[in-house]
Amino acid sequence: MEQESHVMKATELRLGLPGSDEPVKKSNNKRASSEMNNNLSNAEKEDHQESPVPPTKTQVVGWPPVRAYRKNVLRQKKTEADSSGMYVKVSMDGAPFLRKIDLKVYNNYTELLKAFENMFKCTIGVYCEKEGYNGSEDALTYEDKDGDWMLAGDVPWEMFIGSCRRMRIMKASEAKGLGCL
Amino acid sequence: MAYSFPEEVLEYVFSFINSDKDRNAVSLVCKSWYEIERWCRRRIFIGNCYAVTPGIMVRRFPEIRSVEIKGKPHFADFNLVPEGWGGYVYPWVVAMSRAYPWLEEIRLKRMVVSDECLELISKSFKNFKVLVMSSCEGFSTDGLASIVANCRNLKELDLRESEVEDLSGHWLSHFPDTCTSLVSLNIACLASEVSFSALERLVSRCPNLKSLQLNRAVPLEKLPNLLRGAPQLVELGTGAYSAELRPELLSNLFDAFTVCKELKGLSGFWDVVPAYLPAIYPVCNGLTSLNLSYATIQSPDISKLISQCQNLERLWVLDYIEDSGLDILATCCKNLEELRVFPSDPYGVEQNVALTEQGLVSVSEGCPKLQSVLYFCRRMSNAALVTIARNRPNLIRFRLCIIEARATDYLTLEPLDAGFGAIVENCRELRRLSLSGLLTDRVFEYIGKHAKKLEMLSIAFAGDGDLGLHHVLSGCESLRKLEIRDSPFGDKALLANAAKLETMRSLWMSSCSVSYGACKLLGQRLPRLNVEVIDERGTPESRPESCPIEKLYIYRTVAGPRFDTPGFIWTMDEEGNTPLGIA
């Protein structure tokens, strides 16, 4: 099943450089759109400076053609709805107590990992397709809305915080099982 | 014989002729008709503020009472037109303040309006009645204060989707207590709170108030009193439609709506709490227009509401309605003429709602009067488009936005040429079309061949090369506005169809393959066009002539090149010289 979805993904027609969709593989949140789209206007630059919501996809100026006041209304609604914070439990294998963190405080995976590394005094590795998990690093996993345990980092940040219910930092040896196709 | 009628008789006859087209035709019959007509024309529509100068307008038409002017190109709505492009209304207002002391109405779209401008309007025209500013910018609530304070006979103040610098809500309190003339007030785009007591008093003392669109800051609790003060309302835009659940508010609201027997249009609905929706049930049956495009309510709530609005002619809604809700729409609303479905999550990667091409197919089947469609979705098929085209040959406006650029037919993985081809072939009265999805030159062949009544065409990420553009320019006889972005159209098609451009209002091309050299040639060959090269990389003279420019805006004009262009716009010169523009 997973293999099929991989093949579908590889042949899927998309607007973007290969491998540019999910922005986090190794603490790398560089916006591919700055390479892709050499028509970034000043207006769009201003837009992004004012709005800290990270793009979930390589964004092209003015596409889809949604007017600014509509975008603002929806964005406002989203932030209002979530203004109470998004606290999830975090467990770390071997630690006696669980912790709670507010996912809304972070803007991307890098910041989240850093926070964990400080909180739990561990090093969290990011799964890399070629190398799998480095044996000495821990892995970050989360339980999603459907109750499945997922490896953190595959989906765009916004989607992740929307579906994450709780998190677990696993010892790398156990995490290897999750990462295999 | 024209000369045997006294002027007064002709003038009287002409007073029944109101459409611009007819008036223009009348003025071409002979010199004396031209003269008579120009003295009795009261309304003028200027589709492109740079196609003519204020001076030309006031010289030809000395007795205008109502002016409508449009500025920036449509793609400005999507941030494709850089800041500072132009569209300033000030020179128009200055000229009119001298020539038209009896001016009553100003309607503007996509123009830059300053507070000075608004103040000048408020002081220059003693009988000023109507100010409509649609998608305008550049002014603040101070400017609004001047208008409402000084225009004693103000009937309409409509700020439709304008970007206003909102300093405070205090401006509304500048309406004099003696003002009873208001017919329409639309402040939906403002953020600040206005004084509720001032608003209530204003509303209740204006017996002719037909249209009231509140802003989000007006809380739901205030709505019942406002409605009781204006039971004759025909259009209402609510403010925020949420409050803590209180039965007495719900019944108060319900009773207030019961009194509004004339209500035909509803909009607003920010922050909707579904529990308060039943309050509008008393008016549902009379509604012809419902705008739920800010309402983040789910399909079951939307469906419940729609099933009560059997007389609906126009629905604007978010894609939360889903296919299931559209099925209900198709079943219940047989008078539906216009449907707009907006995306709730346009930048999300995945489908967040169960809305597909099916919903549109259902509506096309169930609603025989459907003529205007704007639909955002994440997948489409040729088969669905063909079905829609066959179901609804009476379509006039069809704007489809498949969110992912260059998306294929999701069933066959082919381009969507055949689907859009079916649309233009079956819908003979089609006047406006927006394309999306993967499209080759083939679709433009179909469009050029069949879309003979098409007036406006929007193209994005489509086509293979010049041939596509050539089909459109050579085939679409009625084309007035063409806007293209990110498509591989270049010099050949433009130069081969240069003369066509003088029959159109305007052409916009951005991120295409038009070279600077071709632009210079066009500017030379067609002196009655302004060929504006927009390039934020600096003067095109610093790059080879074959280098493609960023953006191009071409429009016909009798005004010659404009002199208010910002530093990144160069107008191509008639003589083929170094272009006019600030270096």
mmCIF file of N, CA, C and O in Angstrom, chain A residues 17-72:
data_model
loop_
_atom_site.group_PDB
_atom_site.id
_atom_site.type_symbol
_atom_site.label_atom_id
_atom_site.label_comp_id
_atom_site.label_asym_id
_atom_site.label_seq_id
_atom_site.Cartn_x
_atom_site.Cartn_y
_atom_site.Cartn_z
ATOM 1 N N LEU A 17 9.454 21.706 -8.004
ATOM 2 C CA LEU A 17 10.647 20.914 -8.272
ATOM 3 C C LEU A 17 10.487 19.551 -7.607
ATOM 4 O O LEU A 17 9.800 19.425 -6.598
ATOM 5 N N PRO A 18 11.137 18.535 -8.161
ATOM 6 C CA PRO A 18 11.022 17.220 -7.520
ATOM 7 C C PRO A 18 11.548 17.299 -6.100
ATOM 8 O O PRO A 18 12.578 17.908 -5.851
ATOM 9 N N GLY A 19 10.800 16.670 -5.189
ATOM 10 C CA GLY A 19 11.260 16.657 -3.802
ATOM 11 C C GLY A 19 11.043 17.957 -3.076
ATOM 12 O O GLY A 19 11.514 18.149 -1.969
ATOM 13 N N SER A 20 10.322 18.868 -3.655
ATOM 14 C CA SER A 20 10.195 20.175 -3.011
ATOM 15 C C SER A 20 8.905 20.321 -2.218
ATOM 16 O O SER A 20 8.616 21.357 -1.691
ATOM 17 N N ASP A 21 8.066 19.250 -2.180
ATOM 18 C CA ASP A 21 6.781 19.468 -1.505
ATOM 19 C C ASP A 21 6.877 19.488 0.005
ATOM 20 O O ASP A 21 6.604 20.490 0.635
ATOM 21 N N GLU A 22 7.238 18.389 0.621
ATOM 22 C CA GLU A 22 7.334 18.445 2.090
ATOM 23 C C GLU A 22 8.616 19.150 2.475
ATOM 24 O O GLU A 22 9.693 18.711 2.112
ATOM 25 N N PRO A 23 8.475 20.234 3.166
ATOM 26 C CA PRO A 23 9.653 21.082 3.386
ATOM 27 C C PRO A 23 10.642 20.579 4.423
ATOM 28 O O PRO A 23 11.714 21.107 4.542
ATOM 29 N N VAL A 24 10.315 19.567 5.171
ATOM 30 C CA VAL A 24 11.261 19.202 6.242
ATOM 31 C C VAL A 24 11.864 17.825 6.036
ATOM 32 O O VAL A 24 11.201 16.814 6.171
ATOM 33 N N LYS A 25 13.113 17.784 5.670
ATOM 34 C CA LYS A 25 13.791 16.495 5.686
ATOM 35 C C LYS A 25 14.905 16.581 6.711
ATOM 36 O O LYS A 25 15.084 15.727 7.542
ATOM 37 N N LYS A 26 15.674 17.657 6.612
ATOM 38 C CA LYS A 26 16.737 17.803 7.593
ATOM 39 C C LYS A 26 16.852 19.263 7.985
ATOM 40 O O LYS A 26 17.660 19.992 7.448
ATOM 41 N N SER A 27 16.044 19.647 8.950
ATOM 42 C CA SER A 27 16.030 21.027 9.442
ATOM 43 C C SER A 27 16.126 22.017 8.294
ATOM 44 O O SER A 27 16.847 22.986 8.369
ATOM 45 N N ASN A 28 15.428 21.742 7.237
ATOM 46 C CA ASN A 28 15.580 22.593 6.070
ATOM 47 C C ASN A 28 14.241 23.169 5.674
ATOM 48 O O ASN A 28 13.450 22.519 5.021
ATOM 49 N N ASN A 29 13.992 24.397 6.093
ATOM 50 C CA ASN A 29 12.713 25.008 5.751
ATOM 51 C C ASN A 29 12.851 26.050 4.673
ATOM 52 O O ASN A 29 12.041 26.941 4.548
ATOM 53 N N LYS A 30 13.878 25.930 3.879
ATOM 54 C CA LYS A 30 14.085 26.878 2.784
ATOM 55 C C LYS A 30 12.889 26.836 1.858
ATOM 56 O O LYS A 30 12.404 25.772 1.502
ATOM 57 N N ARG A 31 12.364 28.019 1.508
ATOM 58 C CA ARG A 31 11.192 28.065 0.648
ATOM 59 C C ARG A 31 11.610 27.824 -0.789
ATOM 60 O O ARG A 31 12.283 28.626 -1.387
ATOM 61 N N ALA A 32 11.176 26.714 -1.312
ATOM 62 C CA ALA A 32 11.551 26.387 -2.685
ATOM 63 C C ALA A 32 11.020 27.408 -3.660
ATOM 64 O O ALA A 32 11.540 27.564 -4.750
ATOM 65 N N SER A 33 9.989 28.118 -3.273
ATOM 66 C CA SER A 33 9.385 29.048 -4.223
ATOM 67 C C SER A 33 10.336 30.167 -4.597
ATOM 68 O O SER A 33 10.216 30.764 -5.633
ATOM 69 N N SER A 34 11.299 30.477 -3.755
ATOM 70 C CA SER A 34 12.189 31.573 -4.116
ATOM 71 C C SER A 34 13.057 31.168 -5.297
ATOM 72 O O SER A 34 13.488 31.991 -6.071
ATOM 73 N N GLU A 35 13.314 29.876 -5.474
ATOM 74 C CA GLU A 35 14.055 29.437 -6.662
ATOM 75 C C GLU A 35 13.094 29.262 -7.818
ATOM 76 O O GLU A 35 13.384 29.592 -8.938
ATOM 77 N N MET A 36 11.962 28.687 -7.494
ATOM 78 C CA MET A 36 11.002 28.290 -8.510
ATOM 79 C C MET A 36 10.383 29.467 -9.214
ATOM 80 O O MET A 36 10.212 29.481 -10.408
ATOM 81 N N ASN A 37 10.006 30.431 -8.421
ATOM 82 C CA ASN A 37 9.195 31.501 -8.977
ATOM 83 C C ASN A 37 9.976 32.800 -8.978
ATOM 84 O O ASN A 37 10.064 33.471 -7.966
ATOM 85 N N ASN A 38 10.547 33.134 -10.130
ATOM 86 C CA ASN A 38 11.344 34.358 -10.164
ATOM 87 C C ASN A 38 10.488 35.587 -10.389
ATOM 88 O O ASN A 38 10.961 36.635 -10.742
ATOM 89 N N ASN A 39 9.169 35.410 -10.217
ATOM 90 C CA ASN A 39 8.288 36.549 -10.395
ATOM 91 C C ASN A 39 7.696 37.034 -9.102
ATOM 92 O O ASN A 39 6.662 37.657 -9.076
ATOM 93 N N LEU A 40 8.367 36.723 -8.014
ATOM 94 C CA LEU A 40 7.879 37.221 -6.731
ATOM 95 C C LEU A 40 7.848 38.732 -6.794
ATOM 96 O O LEU A 40 8.850 39.382 -6.981
ATOM 97 N N SER A 41 6.656 39.282 -6.642
ATOM 98 C CA SER A 41 6.568 40.740 -6.694
ATOM 99 C C SER A 41 6.792 41.297 -5.301
ATOM 100 O O SER A 41 6.724 40.580 -4.320
ATOM 101 N N ASN A 42 6.998 42.600 -5.237
ATOM 102 C CA ASN A 42 7.159 43.220 -3.928
ATOM 103 C C ASN A 42 5.924 43.028 -3.087
ATOM 104 O O ASN A 42 6.001 42.850 -1.899
ATOM 105 N N ALA A 43 4.783 43.077 -3.752
ATOM 106 C CA ALA A 43 3.520 42.916 -3.022
ATOM 107 C C ALA A 43 3.498 41.597 -2.278
ATOM 108 O O ALA A 43 3.119 41.514 -1.134
ATOM 109 N N GLU A 44 3.944 40.561 -2.965
ATOM 110 C CA GLU A 44 3.904 39.251 -2.337
ATOM 111 C C GLU A 44 4.910 39.183 -1.203
ATOM 112 O O GLU A 44 4.655 38.622 -0.169
ATOM 113 N N LYS A 45 6.049 39.831 -1.408
ATOM 114 C CA LYS A 45 7.063 39.808 -0.344
ATOM 115 C C LYS A 45 6.476 40.449 0.902
ATOM 116 O O LYS A 45 6.610 39.952 1.999
ATOM 117 N N GLU A 46 5.799 41.580 0.692
ATOM 118 C CA GLU A 46 5.200 42.269 1.838
ATOM 119 C C GLU A 46 4.182 41.387 2.524
ATOM 120 O O GLU A 46 4.136 41.268 3.714
ATOM 121 N N ASP A 47 3.387 40.753 1.679
ATOM 122 C CA ASP A 47 2.377 39.841 2.183
ATOM 123 C C ASP A 47 2.970 38.833 3.153
ATOM 124 O O ASP A 47 2.442 38.568 4.209
ATOM 125 N N HIS A 48 4.105 38.258 2.746
ATOM 126 C CA HIS A 48 4.658 37.200 3.575
ATOM 127 C C HIS A 48 5.344 37.743 4.806
ATOM 128 O O HIS A 48 5.472 37.061 5.811
ATOM 129 N N GLN A 49 5.798 38.967 4.734
ATOM 130 C CA GLN A 49 6.398 39.525 5.944
ATOM 131 C C GLN A 49 5.331 39.774 6.991
ATOM 132 O O GLN A 49 5.542 39.595 8.164
ATOM 133 N N GLU A 50 4.142 40.174 6.536
ATOM 134 C CA GLU A 50 3.103 40.490 7.499
ATOM 135 C C GLU A 50 2.452 39.234 8.050
ATOM 136 O O GLU A 50 1.968 39.214 9.155
ATOM 137 N N SER A 51 2.399 38.191 7.244
ATOM 138 C CA SER A 51 1.637 37.027 7.693
ATOM 139 C C SER A 51 2.569 35.879 8.020
ATOM 140 O O SER A 51 3.143 35.268 7.141
ATOM 141 N N PRO A 52 2.696 35.557 9.271
ATOM 142 C CA PRO A 52 3.649 34.519 9.679
ATOM 143 C C PRO A 52 3.173 33.096 9.414
ATOM 144 O O PRO A 52 3.859 32.166 9.749
ATOM 145 N N VAL A 53 1.999 32.922 8.843
ATOM 146 C CA VAL A 53 1.529 31.563 8.577
ATOM 147 C C VAL A 53 2.414 30.936 7.513
ATOM 148 O O VAL A 53 2.503 31.440 6.409
ATOM 149 N N PRO A 54 3.081 29.845 7.843
ATOM 150 C CA PRO A 54 4.003 29.253 6.861
ATOM 151 C C PRO A 54 3.215 28.621 5.722
ATOM 152 O O PRO A 54 2.153 28.070 5.944
ATOM 153 N N PRO A 55 3.735 28.701 4.503
ATOM 154 C CA PRO A 55 3.029 28.120 3.371
ATOM 155 C C PRO A 55 3.032 26.609 3.469
ATOM 156 O O PRO A 55 4.007 26.026 3.918
ATOM 157 N N THR A 56 1.950 25.997 3.074
ATOM 158 C CA THR A 56 1.913 24.551 3.125
ATOM 159 C C THR A 56 2.394 23.964 1.811
ATOM 160 O O THR A 56 2.510 22.784 1.666
ATOM 161 N N LYS A 57 2.610 24.809 0.839
ATOM 162 C CA LYS A 57 3.019 24.330 -0.471
ATOM 163 C C LYS A 57 3.789 25.465 -1.125
ATOM 164 O O LYS A 57 3.637 26.596 -0.742
ATOM 165 N N THR A 58 4.588 25.130 -2.126
ATOM 166 C CA THR A 58 5.289 26.179 -2.863
ATOM 167 C C THR A 58 4.249 27.153 -3.378
ATOM 168 O O THR A 58 3.440 26.811 -4.216
ATOM 169 N N GLN A 59 4.289 28.364 -2.886
ATOM 170 C CA GLN A 59 3.214 29.280 -3.250
ATOM 171 C C GLN A 59 3.591 30.145 -4.415
ATOM 172 O O GLN A 59 4.670 30.732 -4.464
ATOM 173 N N VAL A 60 2.694 30.241 -5.358
ATOM 174 C CA VAL A 60 2.871 31.087 -6.520
ATOM 175 C C VAL A 60 2.053 32.346 -6.275
ATOM 176 O O VAL A 60 0.964 32.273 -5.726
ATOM 177 N N VAL A 61 2.588 33.501 -6.695
ATOM 178 C CA VAL A 61 1.856 34.749 -6.484
ATOM 179 C C VAL A 61 0.493 34.677 -7.152
ATOM 180 O O VAL A 61 0.377 34.310 -8.310
ATOM 181 N N GLY A 62 -0.529 35.040 -6.393
ATOM 182 C CA GLY A 62 -1.858 35.167 -6.978
ATOM 183 C C GLY A 62 -2.485 33.875 -7.451
ATOM 184 O O GLY A 62 -3.417 33.888 -8.248
ATOM 185 N N TRP A 63 -1.995 32.740 -6.968
ATOM 186 C CA TRP A 63 -2.646 31.477 -7.345
ATOM 187 C C TRP A 63 -2.800 30.582 -6.127
ATOM 188 O O TRP A 63 -1.850 30.414 -5.395
ATOM 189 N N PRO A 64 -3.959 30.002 -5.888
ATOM 190 C CA PRO A 64 -5.183 30.188 -6.666
ATOM 191 C C PRO A 64 -5.713 31.616 -6.514
ATOM 192 O O PRO A 64 -5.398 32.287 -5.547
ATOM 193 N N PRO A 65 -6.479 32.057 -7.490
ATOM 194 C CA PRO A 65 -6.914 33.466 -7.501
ATOM 195 C C PRO A 65 -7.979 33.763 -6.441
ATOM 196 O O PRO A 65 -9.155 33.845 -6.716
ATOM 197 N N VAL A 66 -7.515 33.932 -5.223
ATOM 198 C CA VAL A 66 -8.399 34.266 -4.113
ATOM 199 C C VAL A 66 -8.042 35.671 -3.678
ATOM 200 O O VAL A 66 -6.875 35.974 -3.479
ATOM 201 N N ARG A 67 -9.024 36.529 -3.531
ATOM 202 C CA ARG A 67 -8.744 37.917 -3.210
ATOM 203 C C ARG A 67 -8.234 38.077 -1.788
ATOM 204 O O ARG A 67 -8.599 37.301 -0.909
ATOM 205 N N ALA A 68 -7.435 39.101 -1.603
ATOM 206 C CA ALA A 68 -6.761 39.306 -0.322
ATOM 207 C C ALA A 68 -7.737 39.353 0.840
ATOM 208 O O ALA A 68 -7.497 38.763 1.888
ATOM 209 N N TYR A 69 -8.866 40.055 0.691
ATOM 210 C CA TYR A 69 -9.760 40.199 1.839
ATOM 211 C C TYR A 69 -10.387 38.862 2.207
ATOM 212 O O TYR A 69 -10.723 38.618 3.350
ATOM 213 N N ARG A 70 -10.504 37.955 1.260
ATOM 214 C CA ARG A 70 -11.029 36.619 1.586
ATOM 215 C C ARG A 70 -9.981 35.823 2.337
ATOM 216 O O ARG A 70 -10.293 35.126 3.292
ATOM 217 N N LYS A 71 -8.768 35.909 1.862
ATOM 218 C CA LYS A 71 -7.681 35.189 2.527
ATOM 219 C C LYS A 71 -7.608 35.632 3.976
ATOM 220 O O LYS A 71 -7.460 34.838 4.879
ATOM 221 N N ASN A 72 -7.690 36.947 4.180
ATOM 222 C CA ASN A 72 -7.536 37.481 5.520
ATOM 223 C C ASN A 72 -8.645 37.008 6.429
ATOM 224 O O ASN A 72 -8.419 36.690 7.572
#
